[in-house]
């Protein structure tokens, strides 16, 4: 809209609200922090008179005719189109009223309503939402099933997981922060609760601070009670009736994590039971499926010749252009198919969605005017800042040694309860880093990764707390 003030820009969205980025802070060259706020779509139309918002889902795309057909029977003709339909939660079991997927603000609300009555819940998944959830839920037993050896596998290694685990058992002293995000709901959006489990329910992804202001408290009087079952997945789900008929037995909540304590059978009956691949069965009030997302491409595929990536996203080139003429894609729906910088990788995160959307607009403008455009700087280095368990977490480059050969080495510095610093080195050069806590090292490490300086001469001093490394490389 800003680049083409005289052209009509149409936003087709199934949601009555739009997500606006607020409190934007450029933390360093590539790191940025912001809040995501829901605003009524009229705000956008007020700010940019050339934007028109159509509130409807998309029924069909006819790319050869350059037309979009919406579910409410309208059609739009476009010159250029950018698909930003995000991703859908991968639900472990579709159509089960006791399985909740959390992806958007509506589903978070439903989760909160269920939790108020719950004594025990199960959480399945090991990404950002699962981590946040398990930490934020109080007064309710949590059985957490993860398929990896350690928690938070998407974001960090076993060492960082060990650093964070004590926080799960500690009583939380922090006072709840007032919710920064204004929530707009539409009249009549309080649909019956069971229907929300459907995975095709539309809604925009939660922002990074989604759990703030939600009252995530169960019925019990304690703070945290989390039991982690590692290296397993859900094999089967039983409803109470079926469970009784099959005369199955379930385990009570383990008193601690040593195995001999785990074998107590449970008398109490639960609404739903999950059988894990390790043979254990636990009952609970409901199951939260936080097992990641799949690109939401379905409405656009029929009759259009899109090339898809291995992860099911629309393949885009380095100008965010899909394989179909005049159609671009950005955010969770797309798969970056250019030759990436050696220290960047795609992850379906808010930060990347914002960067891709911004850059896609620039590319669409450049193409319209027949100009050339350079790749945006944000794709030089993977950089993400977030919060887990109330610690600041910064991820840079190949922070988990993703795709690096076995010749890379890791260096660690850890102060229990305070900070955890890990760097990934290859041939004397820094390729990635994980910083947990207030380390103040992000800018220095960002520069060292970007300029690929040979650091082999520094050895262990690189992480020596007595060496002021920031001044050294200033």
XYZ file of N, CA and C in Angstrom, residues 184-378:
585
model
N -9.689 -8.667 20.471
C -10.991 -8.350 19.897
C -11.668 -9.659 19.605
N -12.896 -9.820 20.044
C -13.599 -11.039 19.645
C -14.835 -10.586 18.903
N -15.362 -11.479 18.096
C -16.542 -11.100 17.341
C -17.742 -11.692 18.020
N -18.852 -11.002 17.933
C -20.086 -11.546 18.502
C -20.368 -12.873 17.837
N -20.791 -13.812 18.661
C -21.155 -15.100 18.084
C -19.962 -15.995 17.819
N -18.763 -15.560 18.251
C -17.616 -16.451 18.013
C -17.483 -17.467 19.141
N -18.339 -17.352 20.142
C -18.303 -18.336 21.231
C -19.040 -19.597 20.776
N -18.477 -20.294 19.822
C -19.153 -21.496 19.315
C -19.009 -22.608 20.346
N -19.762 -23.669 20.132
C -19.676 -24.768 21.108
C -18.252 -25.310 21.108
N -17.781 -25.672 22.300
C -16.361 -25.937 22.474
C -15.829 -27.092 21.645
N -16.612 -28.138 21.516
C -16.089 -29.327 20.846
C -15.643 -29.062 19.429
N -16.296 -28.113 18.753
C -16.021 -27.918 17.331
C -14.622 -27.379 17.072
N -13.995 -26.821 18.106
C -12.710 -26.164 17.858
C -11.595 -27.162 17.575
N -11.831 -28.410 17.931
C -10.782 -29.404 17.678
C -10.556 -29.616 16.191
N -11.498 -29.190 15.367
C -11.340 -29.400 13.923
C -10.133 -28.624 13.420
N -9.271 -29.306 12.666
C -8.001 -28.687 12.269
C -8.184 -27.636 11.188
N -9.328 -27.656 10.484
C -9.457 -26.679 9.417
C -10.030 -25.363 9.930
N -10.181 -25.258 11.229
C -10.658 -24.007 11.811
C -9.625 -22.929 11.526
N -10.072 -21.795 10.999
C -9.108 -20.775 10.612
C -8.852 -19.808 11.743
N -7.692 -19.251 11.750
C -7.346 -18.255 12.749
C -5.898 -17.935 12.533
N -5.463 -16.746 12.970
C -4.068 -16.441 12.706
C -3.213 -16.944 13.853
N -1.959 -17.204 13.541
C -1.072 -17.824 14.523
C -0.907 -16.937 15.747
N -0.650 -17.571 16.876
C -0.462 -16.835 18.117
C 0.827 -16.041 18.041
N 0.832 -14.912 18.705
C 2.070 -14.133 18.774
C 2.989 -14.713 19.832
N 4.197 -14.180 19.923
C 5.193 -14.759 20.843
C 4.784 -14.688 22.316
N 3.891 -13.774 22.674
C 3.540 -13.643 24.094
C 2.115 -14.113 24.339
N 1.691 -15.127 23.587
C 0.281 -15.508 23.559
C -0.320 -15.905 24.897
N 0.504 -16.451 25.807
C -0.065 -16.971 27.053
C -0.222 -15.891 28.109
N 0.309 -14.684 27.833
C 0.185 -13.640 28.845
C -1.264 -13.190 28.932
N -1.728 -12.977 30.152
C -3.096 -12.519 30.303
C -4.110 -13.655 30.239
N -3.667 -14.849 29.852
C -4.572 -16.000 29.939
C -4.402 -16.563 31.347
N -5.486 -16.972 31.934
C -5.410 -17.496 33.296
C -5.264 -19.009 33.184
N -4.007 -19.469 33.106
C -3.797 -20.900 32.854
C -3.676 -21.648 34.181
N -4.819 -21.845 34.830
C -4.772 -22.506 36.130
C -5.808 -23.616 36.195
N -5.370 -24.770 36.689
C -6.274 -25.901 36.853
C -6.947 -25.839 38.218
N -7.462 -27.000 38.665
C -8.274 -26.991 39.895
C -7.440 -27.165 41.161
N -6.182 -27.582 41.036
C -5.438 -27.948 42.257
C -4.644 -26.773 42.817
N -4.174 -26.949 44.049
C -3.569 -25.809 44.744
C -2.049 -25.708 44.613
N -1.435 -26.598 43.843
C 0.030 -26.504 43.732
C 0.390 -25.718 42.482
N 1.684 -25.380 42.362
C 2.110 -24.620 41.181
C 2.395 -25.598 40.037
N 3.551 -26.235 40.072
C 3.926 -27.105 38.954
C 3.933 -28.579 39.325
N 3.391 -29.412 38.456
C 3.594 -30.852 38.603
C 3.688 -31.419 37.199
N 4.913 -31.635 36.761
C 5.105 -32.090 35.381
C 5.847 -33.418 35.382
N 5.316 -34.383 34.640
C 6.034 -35.643 34.444
C 6.326 -35.785 32.956
N 7.601 -35.987 32.615
C 7.985 -36.058 31.193
C 8.205 -37.512 30.773
N 7.528 -37.919 29.734
C 7.778 -39.239 29.135
C 8.547 -38.987 27.837
N 9.804 -39.425 27.799
C 10.637 -39.139 26.620
C 10.610 -40.295 25.617
N 11.114 -40.020 24.433
C 11.271 -41.029 23.366
C 9.993 -41.825 23.109
N 8.861 -41.135 23.118
C 7.625 -41.868 22.850
C 6.632 -40.985 22.114
N 5.665 -41.633 21.496
C 4.580 -40.909 20.845
C 3.271 -41.552 21.277
N 2.155 -40.936 20.914
C 0.864 -41.533 21.261
C 0.541 -42.634 20.267
N 0.204 -43.799 20.808
C -0.118 -44.928 19.944
C -1.628 -44.972 19.709
N -2.385 -44.735 20.804
C -3.839 -44.842 20.666
C -4.511 -43.997 21.748
N -5.707 -43.526 21.431
C -6.488 -42.779 22.422
C -7.784 -43.546 22.693
N -8.113 -43.698 23.973
C -9.364 -44.376 24.340
C -10.274 -43.394 25.053
N -11.548 -43.412 24.722
C -12.514 -42.687 25.541
C -12.867 -43.591 26.717
N -13.426 -43.008 27.777
C -13.650 -43.744 29.022
C -14.425 -45.061 28.824
N -15.483 -45.002 28.025
C -16.333 -46.174 27.809
C -15.528 -47.342 27.226
N -14.785 -47.028 26.174
C -13.986 -48.043 25.472
C -12.911 -48.606 26.406
N -12.308 -47.697 27.179
C -11.262 -48.076 28.120
C -11.787 -49.106 29.126
N -13.008 -48.839 29.626
C -13.610 -49.768 30.601
C -13.943 -51.110 29.944
N -14.501 -51.054 28.726
C -14.874 -52.287 28.021
C -13.659 -53.181 27.768
N -12.547 -52.531 27.397
C -11.348 -53.323 27.074
C -10.608 -53.764 28.330
N -11.104 -53.317 29.481
C -10.497 -53.653 30.779
C -9.007 -53.338 30.820
N -8.681 -52.166 30.323
C -7.274 -51.714 30.354
C -6.968 -51.164 31.755
N -5.683 -51.016 32.043
C -5.306 -50.385 33.320
C -4.407 -49.186 33.019
N -4.545 -48.154 33.850
C -3.708 -46.977 33.616
C -2.858 -46.689 34.846
N -1.831 -45.853 34.652
C -0.889 -45.549 35.732
C -1.289 -44.253 36.425
N -0.981 -44.184 37.719
C -1.235 -42.928 38.424
C -0.082 -41.968 38.126
N -0.259 -40.717 38.519
C 0.793 -39.713 38.267
C 2.035 -40.091 39.065
N 3.187 -40.247 38.399
C 4.391 -40.702 39.120
C 4.784 -39.720 40.223
N 5.180 -40.279 41.359
C 5.584 -39.407 42.467
C 6.905 -38.736 42.171
N 7.800 -39.482 41.568
C 9.022 -38.853 41.055
C 9.398 -39.630 39.809
N 10.538 -39.260 39.206
C 10.837 -39.860 37.907
C 11.626 -41.164 37.970
N 11.822 -41.702 39.193
C 12.546 -42.982 39.236
C 11.545 -44.109 38.951
N 11.975 -45.072 38.159
C 11.020 -46.017 37.573
C 10.243 -46.872 38.563
N 10.885 -47.248 39.662
C 10.178 -48.148 40.575
C 8.924 -47.488 41.161
N 8.882 -46.162 41.152
C 7.706 -45.458 41.677
C 6.578 -45.418 40.640
N 6.942 -45.698 39.393
C 5.993 -45.424 38.318
C 4.913 -46.460 38.159
N 5.050 -47.579 38.834
C 4.204 -48.708 38.482
C 2.850 -48.730 39.188
N 2.508 -47.652 39.956
C 1.221 -47.673 40.644
C 0.067 -47.606 39.656
N -0.904 -48.481 39.843
C -2.076 -48.421 38.976
C -3.065 -47.416 39.558
N -3.893 -46.886 38.673
C -4.788 -45.819 39.080
C -6.209 -46.323 39.244
N -6.867 -45.834 40.299
C -8.271 -46.212 40.517
C -9.212 -45.246 39.788
N -8.832 -43.974 39.806
C -9.729 -42.932 39.302
C -10.041 -43.101 37.803
N -11.269 -42.729 37.409
C -11.628 -42.784 35.990
C -11.474 -41.400 35.358
N -10.975 -41.387 34.121
C -10.743 -40.122 33.417
C -11.559 -40.091 32.123
N -11.867 -38.897 31.612
C -12.639 -38.794 30.358
C -11.908 -39.418 29.163
N -10.570 -39.345 29.173
C -9.823 -39.839 28.008
C -8.505 -40.456 28.471
N -8.042 -41.436 27.725
C -6.788 -42.131 28.066
C -5.878 -42.136 26.855
N -4.560 -42.012 27.103
C -3.631 -42.135 25.975
C -2.678 -43.291 26.237
N -2.504 -44.099 25.209
C -1.534 -45.193 25.292
C -0.303 -44.741 24.523
N 0.849 -44.801 25.189
C 2.091 -44.352 24.557
C 2.806 -45.535 23.909
N 3.712 -45.206 22.989
C 4.446 -46.284 22.298
C 5.384 -47.031 23.248
N 5.621 -46.461 24.459
C 6.458 -47.200 25.428
C 5.596 -48.130 26.296
N 4.310 -48.256 25.931
C 3.443 -49.209 26.634
C 2.677 -48.628 27.813
N 3.023 -47.406 28.236
C 2.343 -46.833 29.400
C 1.003 -46.212 28.990
N 0.031 -46.299 29.896
C -1.268 -45.665 29.650
C -1.559 -44.694 30.791
N -1.916 -43.470 30.418
C -2.288 -42.466 31.418
C -3.678 -41.920 31.095
N -4.470 -41.664 32.147
C -5.756 -41.002 31.959
C -5.598 -39.511 32.194
N -6.457 -38.708 31.571
C -6.397 -37.264 31.801
C -7.721 -36.622 31.406
N -7.857 -35.314 31.672
C -9.085 -34.599 31.315
C -9.126 -34.269 29.827
N -7.977 -33.889 29.280
C -7.902 -33.693 27.823
C -6.445 -33.690 27.384
N -6.247 -33.764 26.095
C -4.902 -33.868 25.524
C -4.662 -32.641 24.638
N -3.519 -31.987 24.835
C -3.178 -30.844 23.986
C -2.192 -31.311 22.924
N -2.587 -31.118 21.677
C -1.717 -31.511 20.577
C -0.926 -30.283 20.145
N 0.374 -30.291 20.442
C 1.229 -29.152 20.067
C 2.378 -29.708 19.234
N 1.998 -30.432 18.182
C 3.011 -31.190 17.428
C 3.380 -30.505 16.111
N 3.383 -29.191 16.125
C 3.845 -28.485 14.926
C 2.736 -28.207 13.927
N 3.141 -27.687 12.774
C 2.163 -27.225 11.784
C 2.482 -27.757 10.390
N 1.456 -27.753 9.537
C 1.681 -28.072 8.117
C 1.199 -26.882 7.289
N 1.953 -26.521 6.240
C 1.574 -25.360 5.424
C 0.136 -25.496 4.907
N -0.597 -24.392 4.973
C -2.014 -24.385 4.629
C -2.210 -24.137 3.122
N -1.844 -25.117 2.314
C -1.830 -24.910 0.854
C -3.101 -25.409 0.162
N -3.885 -26.219 0.864
C -4.983 -26.938 0.216
C -5.933 -26.069 -0.626
N -6.378 -24.911 -0.107
C -7.354 -24.145 -0.900
C -6.821 -23.681 -2.264
N -5.494 -23.716 -2.442
C -4.922 -23.088 -3.637
C -4.422 -24.087 -4.687
N -4.373 -25.368 -4.343
C -3.708 -26.330 -5.227
C -4.547 -26.737 -6.439
N -5.832 -26.913 -6.240
C -6.689 -27.485 -7.271
C -6.637 -26.686 -8.578
N -6.180 -27.341 -9.637
C -6.157 -26.697 -10.948
C -4.997 -25.733 -11.167
N -4.120 -25.604 -10.184
C -2.956 -24.711 -10.329
C -1.679 -25.528 -10.187
N -0.708 -25.166 -10.975
C 0.472 -26.020 -11.045
C 1.591 -25.546 -10.109
N 1.341 -25.588 -8.805
C 2.360 -25.128 -7.861
C 3.408 -26.211 -7.605
N 4.670 -25.800 -7.578
C 5.721 -26.723 -7.132
C 5.736 -26.676 -5.604
N 5.755 -27.857 -4.966
C 5.744 -27.908 -3.500
C 7.078 -28.395 -2.953
N 7.461 -27.880 -1.791
C 8.676 -28.342 -1.125
C 8.423 -29.662 -0.415
N 9.472 -30.260 0.108
C 9.327 -31.544 0.819
C 8.414 -31.419 2.031
N 8.395 -30.230 2.637
C 7.546 -30.037 3.821
C 6.126 -29.624 3.452
N 5.804 -29.666 2.152
C 4.435 -29.378 1.723
C 4.137 -27.912 1.467
N 5.144 -27.045 1.637
C 4.927 -25.611 1.401
C 5.056 -25.265 -0.083
N 4.564 -24.070 -0.470
C 4.723 -23.608 -1.851
C 6.176 -23.175 -2.046
N 6.851 -23.779 -3.013
C 8.258 -23.419 -3.249
C 8.363 -21.979 -3.745
N 9.234 -21.196 -3.121
C 9.479 -19.838 -3.626
C 10.957 -19.639 -3.922
N 11.231 -18.818 -4.950
C 12.625 -18.513 -5.292
C 13.100 -17.318 -4.456
N 14.294 -16.816 -4.774
C 14.840 -15.783 -3.898
C 14.124 -14.441 -4.010
N 13.145 -14.364 -4.893
C 12.294 -13.168 -4.930
C 10.877 -13.488 -4.453
N 10.759 -14.542 -3.658
C 9.491 -14.966 -3.040
C 8.426 -15.317 -4.081
N 8.879 -15.608 -5.300
C 7.962 -15.923 -6.384
C 7.705 -17.429 -6.389
N 6.437 -17.821 -6.511
C 6.126 -19.250 -6.582
C 6.359 -19.727 -8.016
N 6.009 -20.991 -8.289
C 6.231 -21.525 -9.633
C 5.130 -21.092 -10.602
N 4.126 -20.349 -10.093
C 3.018 -19.908 -10.950
C 3.148 -18.407 -11.201
N 2.942 -17.987 -12.443
C 3.140 -16.579 -12.834
C 2.346 -15.631 -11.947
N 2.981 -14.541 -11.529
C 2.359 -13.451 -10.760
C 1.882 -13.853 -9.370
N 2.281 -15.046 -8.901
C 1.880 -15.444 -7.541
C 3.125 -15.610 -6.658
N 3.099 -14.896 -5.547
C 4.186 -14.945 -4.572
C 3.646 -15.639 -3.317
N 4.549 -16.016 -2.413
C 4.090 -16.586 -1.139
C 5.074 -16.165 -0.060
N 4.575 -16.028 1.168
C 5.449 -15.611 2.274
C 4.940 -16.210 3.575
N 5.859 -16.398 4.513
C 5.479 -16.914 5.837
C 5.384 -18.428 5.868
N 4.560 -18.932 6.771
C 4.495 -20.376 7.022
C 4.072 -21.200 5.817
N 3.348 -20.578 4.874
C 2.830 -21.354 3.741
C 3.917 -21.688 2.724
N 5.037 -20.958 2.781
C 6.027 -21.144 1.708
C 7.234 -21.955 2.168
N 7.953 -22.491 1.180
C 9.199 -23.210 1.441
C 10.304 -22.497 0.677
N 11.281 -21.978 1.415
C 12.385 -21.244 0.782
C 13.199 -22.215 -0.064
N 13.251 -21.967 -1.384
C 13.919 -22.934 -2.269
C 15.112 -22.328 -2.996
N 15.617 -21.240 -2.437
C 16.857 -20.710 -3.003
C 18.036 -21.314 -2.252
N 19.228 -21.092 -2.755
C 20.430 -21.604 -2.076
C 20.669 -20.696 -0.869
N 20.398 -21.166 0.359
C 20.452 -20.236 1.489
C 21.876 -19.901 1.904
N 22.010 -18.813 2.633
C 23.302 -18.479 3.246
C 23.665 -19.643 4.176
N 24.978 -19.917 4.333
C 25.390 -21.075 5.160
C 24.950 -20.978 6.622
N 24.534 -19.789 7.081
C 24.126 -19.666 8.491
C 22.656 -19.234 8.633
N 21.846 -19.513 7.577
C 20.403 -19.219 7.671
C 19.623 -20.487 7.393
N 18.503 -20.678 8.094
C 17.590 -21.752 7.726
C 16.170 -21.261 7.958
N 15.248 -21.860 7.226
C 13.854 -21.463 7.399
C 13.264 -22.155 8.618
N 12.538 -21.400 9.434
C 11.765 -21.981 10.525
C 10.447 -21.249 10.562
N 9.380 -21.960 10.827
C 8.069 -21.306 10.761
C 7.817 -20.536 12.060
N 8.337 -19.312 12.075
C 8.289 -18.455 13.253
C 7.740 -17.091 12.857
N 7.223 -16.360 13.859
C 6.695 -15.023 13.604
C 7.736 -14.097 12.989
N 8.975 -14.157 13.507
C 10.009 -13.233 12.996
C 10.192 -13.416 11.496
N 10.281 -14.680 11.058
C 10.501 -14.911 9.627
C 9.279 -14.539 8.798
N 8.089 -14.774 9.351
C 6.874 -14.428 8.608
C 6.855 -12.924 8.336
N 7.227 -12.149 9.341
C 7.232 -10.689 9.186
C 8.264 -10.262 8.136
N 9.465 -10.836 8.238
C 10.528 -10.480 7.287
C 10.143 -10.872 5.860
N 9.602 -12.081 5.716
C 9.238 -12.555 4.374
C 8.126 -11.709 3.757
N 7.142 -11.331 4.582
C 6.040 -10.520 4.081
C 6.537 -9.178 3.582
N 7.394 -8.563 4.371
C 7.966 -7.258 4.035
C 8.769 -7.363 2.731
N 9.594 -8.404 2.663
C 10.469 -8.581 1.496
C 9.653 -8.954 0.247
N 8.606 -9.768 0.425
C 7.754 -10.152 -0.714
C 7.129 -8.909 -1.336
N 6.693 -7.955 -0.480
C 6.108 -6.711 -0.995
C 7.127 -5.968 -1.848
N 8.366 -5.883 -1.345
C 9.444 -5.209 -2.096
C 9.660 -5.888 -3.453
N 9.628 -7.232 -3.441
C 9.861 -7.989 -4.680
C 8.732 -7.765 -5.681
N 7.487 -7.724 -5.178
C 6.342 -7.522 -6.064
C 6.426 -6.151 -6.735
N 6.866 -5.165 -5.957
C 7.017 -3.805 -6.493
C 8.123 -3.782 -7.547
N 9.288 -4.376 -7.201
C 10.424 -4.384 -8.137
C 10.028 -5.061 -9.457
N 9.304 -6.190 -9.341
C 8.877 -6.895 -10.560
C 7.934 -6.028 -11.396
N 6.998 -5.359 -10.731
C 6.041 -4.509 -11.455
C 6.756 -3.399 -12.213
N 7.808 -2.866 -11.585
C 8.523 -1.739 -12.203
C 9.687 -2.196 -13.075
N 9.865 -3.534 -13.151
C 10.969 -4.062 -13.953
C 12.338 -3.746 -13.386
N 12.412 -3.565 -12.060
C 13.714 -3.271 -11.430
C 14.290 -4.543 -10.825
N 15.590 -4.513 -10.536
C 16.180 -5.682 -9.865
C 16.252 -5.377 -8.367
N 16.314 -6.422 -7.569
C 16.319 -6.226 -6.107
C 17.272 -7.227 -5.479
N 17.996 -6.776 -4.442
C 18.923 -7.684 -3.751
C 18.184 -8.433 -2.651
N 18.695 -9.603 -2.341
C 18.130 -10.410 -1.250
C 18.172 -9.588 0.038
N 17.113 -9.668 0.821
C 17.079 -8.884 2.052
C 18.114 -9.398 3.059
N 18.668 -8.451 3.829
C 19.734 -8.794 4.779
C 19.281 -9.790 5.844
N 17.974 -9.796 6.147
C 17.516 -10.693 7.223
C 17.704 -12.169 6.870
